[in-house]
């Protein structure tokens, strides 16, 4: 889905930028080597960024709560 028609920024571009460490809208645009033009996309980019960061944090918390065996570690008997 196209998030920013001015820069052809898609939801995949946003996902990729967040997966590579973007935590601010400016970092998402920088990853695509562009910047907000008209500004209509900024609320959508911010919303997607918040949702993806929340998912990352929840996944990290869930992983921290798993026993070692569930994380791929071996239990010795």
PDB file of C-alpha atoms in Angstrom:
ATOM      1  CA  UNK A   1       0.000   0.000   0.000  1.00  0.00           C
ATOM      2  CA  UNK A   2       1.312   3.459  -0.885  1.00  0.00           C
ATOM      3  CA  UNK A   3       1.673   5.661   2.197  1.00  0.00           C
ATOM      4  CA  UNK A   4       3.207   8.697   0.454  1.00  0.00           C
ATOM      5  CA  UNK A   5       2.430   9.307  -3.191  1.00  0.00           C
ATOM      6  CA  UNK A   6       4.886  12.238  -3.359  1.00  0.00           C
ATOM      7  CA  UNK A   7       7.802   9.869  -2.656  1.00  0.00           C
ATOM      8  CA  UNK A   8       6.285   6.495  -3.621  1.00  0.00           C
ATOM      9  CA  UNK A   9       6.787   5.411  -0.003  1.00  0.00           C
ATOM     10  CA  UNK A  10       4.994   2.129   0.702  1.00  0.00           C
ATOM     11  CA  UNK A  11       4.131   0.261   3.860  1.00  0.00           C
ATOM     12  CA  UNK A  12       6.927  -2.180   2.950  1.00  0.00           C
ATOM     13  CA  UNK A  13       9.390   0.734   2.967  1.00  0.00           C
ATOM     14  CA  UNK A  14       8.189   1.716   6.432  1.00  0.00           C
ATOM     15  CA  UNK A  15       8.390  -1.886   7.676  1.00  0.00           C
ATOM     16  CA  UNK A  16      11.905  -2.256   6.300  1.00  0.00           C
ATOM     17  CA  UNK A  17      13.102   0.997   7.860  1.00  0.00           C
ATOM     18  CA  UNK A  18      11.693   0.028  11.264  1.00  0.00           C
ATOM     19  CA  UNK A  19      13.207  -3.458  10.984  1.00  0.00           C
ATOM     20  CA  UNK A  20      16.566  -1.780  10.354  1.00  0.00           C
ATOM     21  CA  UNK A  21      16.255   0.405  13.443  1.00  0.00           C
ATOM     22  CA  UNK A  22      14.234   3.488  12.460  1.00  0.00           C
ATOM     23  CA  UNK A  23      12.522   4.984  15.498  1.00  0.00           C
ATOM     24  CA  UNK A  24      11.516   8.389  14.108  1.00  0.00           C
ATOM     25  CA  UNK A  25       9.591   9.456  11.018  1.00  0.00           C
ATOM     26  CA  UNK A  26      12.632  11.327   9.682  1.00  0.00           C
ATOM     27  CA  UNK A  27      14.615   8.070   9.791  1.00  0.00           C
ATOM     28  CA  UNK A  28      11.934   6.331   7.736  1.00  0.00           C
ATOM     29  CA  UNK A  29      12.096   9.011   5.059  1.00  0.00           C
ATOM     30  CA  UNK A  30      15.912   8.986   5.177  1.00  0.00           C
ATOM     31  CA  UNK A  31      15.934   5.224   4.585  1.00  0.00           C
ATOM     32  CA  UNK A  32      14.083   5.896   1.319  1.00  0.00           C
ATOM     33  CA  UNK A  33      16.338   8.923   0.637  1.00  0.00           C
ATOM     34  CA  UNK A  34      13.436  11.339   0.639  1.00  0.00           C
ATOM     35  CA  UNK A  35      11.576  13.683   2.982  1.00  0.00           C
ATOM     36  CA  UNK A  36       7.962  14.630   3.532  1.00  0.00           C
ATOM     37  CA  UNK A  37       6.802  16.894   0.719  1.00  0.00           C
ATOM     38  CA  UNK A  38       3.186  17.945   1.262  1.00  0.00           C
ATOM     39  CA  UNK A  39       2.943  16.403   4.753  1.00  0.00           C
ATOM     40  CA  UNK A  40      -0.275  14.443   4.188  1.00  0.00           C
ATOM     41  CA  UNK A  41       1.562  11.162   4.762  1.00  0.00           C
ATOM     42  CA  UNK A  42       3.160  12.083   8.082  1.00  0.00           C
ATOM     43  CA  UNK A  43       0.228  11.002  10.318  1.00  0.00           C
ATOM     44  CA  UNK A  44       0.105   7.620   8.565  1.00  0.00           C
ATOM     45  CA  UNK A  45       3.858   7.146   8.843  1.00  0.00           C
ATOM     46  CA  UNK A  46       3.758   8.045  12.542  1.00  0.00           C
ATOM     47  CA  UNK A  47       0.867   5.635  13.153  1.00  0.00           C
ATOM     48  CA  UNK A  48       2.636   2.781  11.356  1.00  0.00           C
ATOM     49  CA  UNK A  49       5.860   3.527  13.207  1.00  0.00           C
ATOM     50  CA  UNK A  50       4.106   3.400  16.589  1.00  0.00           C
ATOM     51  CA  UNK A  51       2.335   0.136  15.741  1.00  0.00           C
ATOM     52  CA  UNK A  52       5.510  -1.552  14.532  1.00  0.00           C
ATOM     53  CA  UNK A  53       7.589  -0.371  17.484  1.00  0.00           C
ATOM     54  CA  UNK A  54       4.861  -1.641  19.843  1.00  0.00           C
ATOM     55  CA  UNK A  55       4.959  -5.047  18.138  1.00  0.00           C
ATOM     56  CA  UNK A  56       8.758  -5.138  18.419  1.00  0.00           C
ATOM     57  CA  UNK A  57       8.606  -4.343  22.127  1.00  0.00           C
ATOM     58  CA  UNK A  58       5.888  -6.941  22.743  1.00  0.00           C
ATOM     59  CA  UNK A  59       7.869  -9.590  20.857  1.00  0.00           C
ATOM     60  CA  UNK A  60      10.999  -8.761  22.862  1.00  0.00           C
ATOM     61  CA  UNK A  61       9.074  -8.969  26.137  1.00  0.00           C
ATOM     62  CA  UNK A  62       7.502 -12.279  25.119  1.00  0.00           C
ATOM     63  CA  UNK A  63      10.902 -13.694  24.156  1.00  0.00           C
ATOM     64  CA  UNK A  64      12.355 -12.619  27.507  1.00  0.00           C
ATOM     65  CA  UNK A  65       9.614 -14.548  29.308  1.00  0.00           C
ATOM     66  CA  UNK A  66      10.134 -17.834  27.452  1.00  0.00           C
ATOM     67  CA  UNK A  67      12.132 -20.623  29.077  1.00  0.00           C
ATOM     68  CA  UNK A  68      15.537 -21.378  27.514  1.00  0.00           C
ATOM     69  CA  UNK A  69      14.250 -24.568  25.833  1.00  0.00           C
ATOM     70  CA  UNK A  70      11.518 -22.627  24.021  1.00  0.00           C
ATOM     71  CA  UNK A  71      14.129 -20.134  22.813  1.00  0.00           C
ATOM     72  CA  UNK A  72      16.186 -22.873  21.186  1.00  0.00           C
ATOM     73  CA  UNK A  73      18.435 -23.711  24.104  1.00  0.00           C
ATOM     74  CA  UNK A  74      18.909 -27.292  25.193  1.00  0.00           C
ATOM     75  CA  UNK A  75      18.086 -28.570  28.646  1.00  0.00           C
ATOM     76  CA  UNK A  76      20.589 -30.956  30.158  1.00  0.00           C
ATOM     77  CA  UNK A  77      19.355 -33.924  32.150  1.00  0.00           C
TER      78      UNK A  77
END
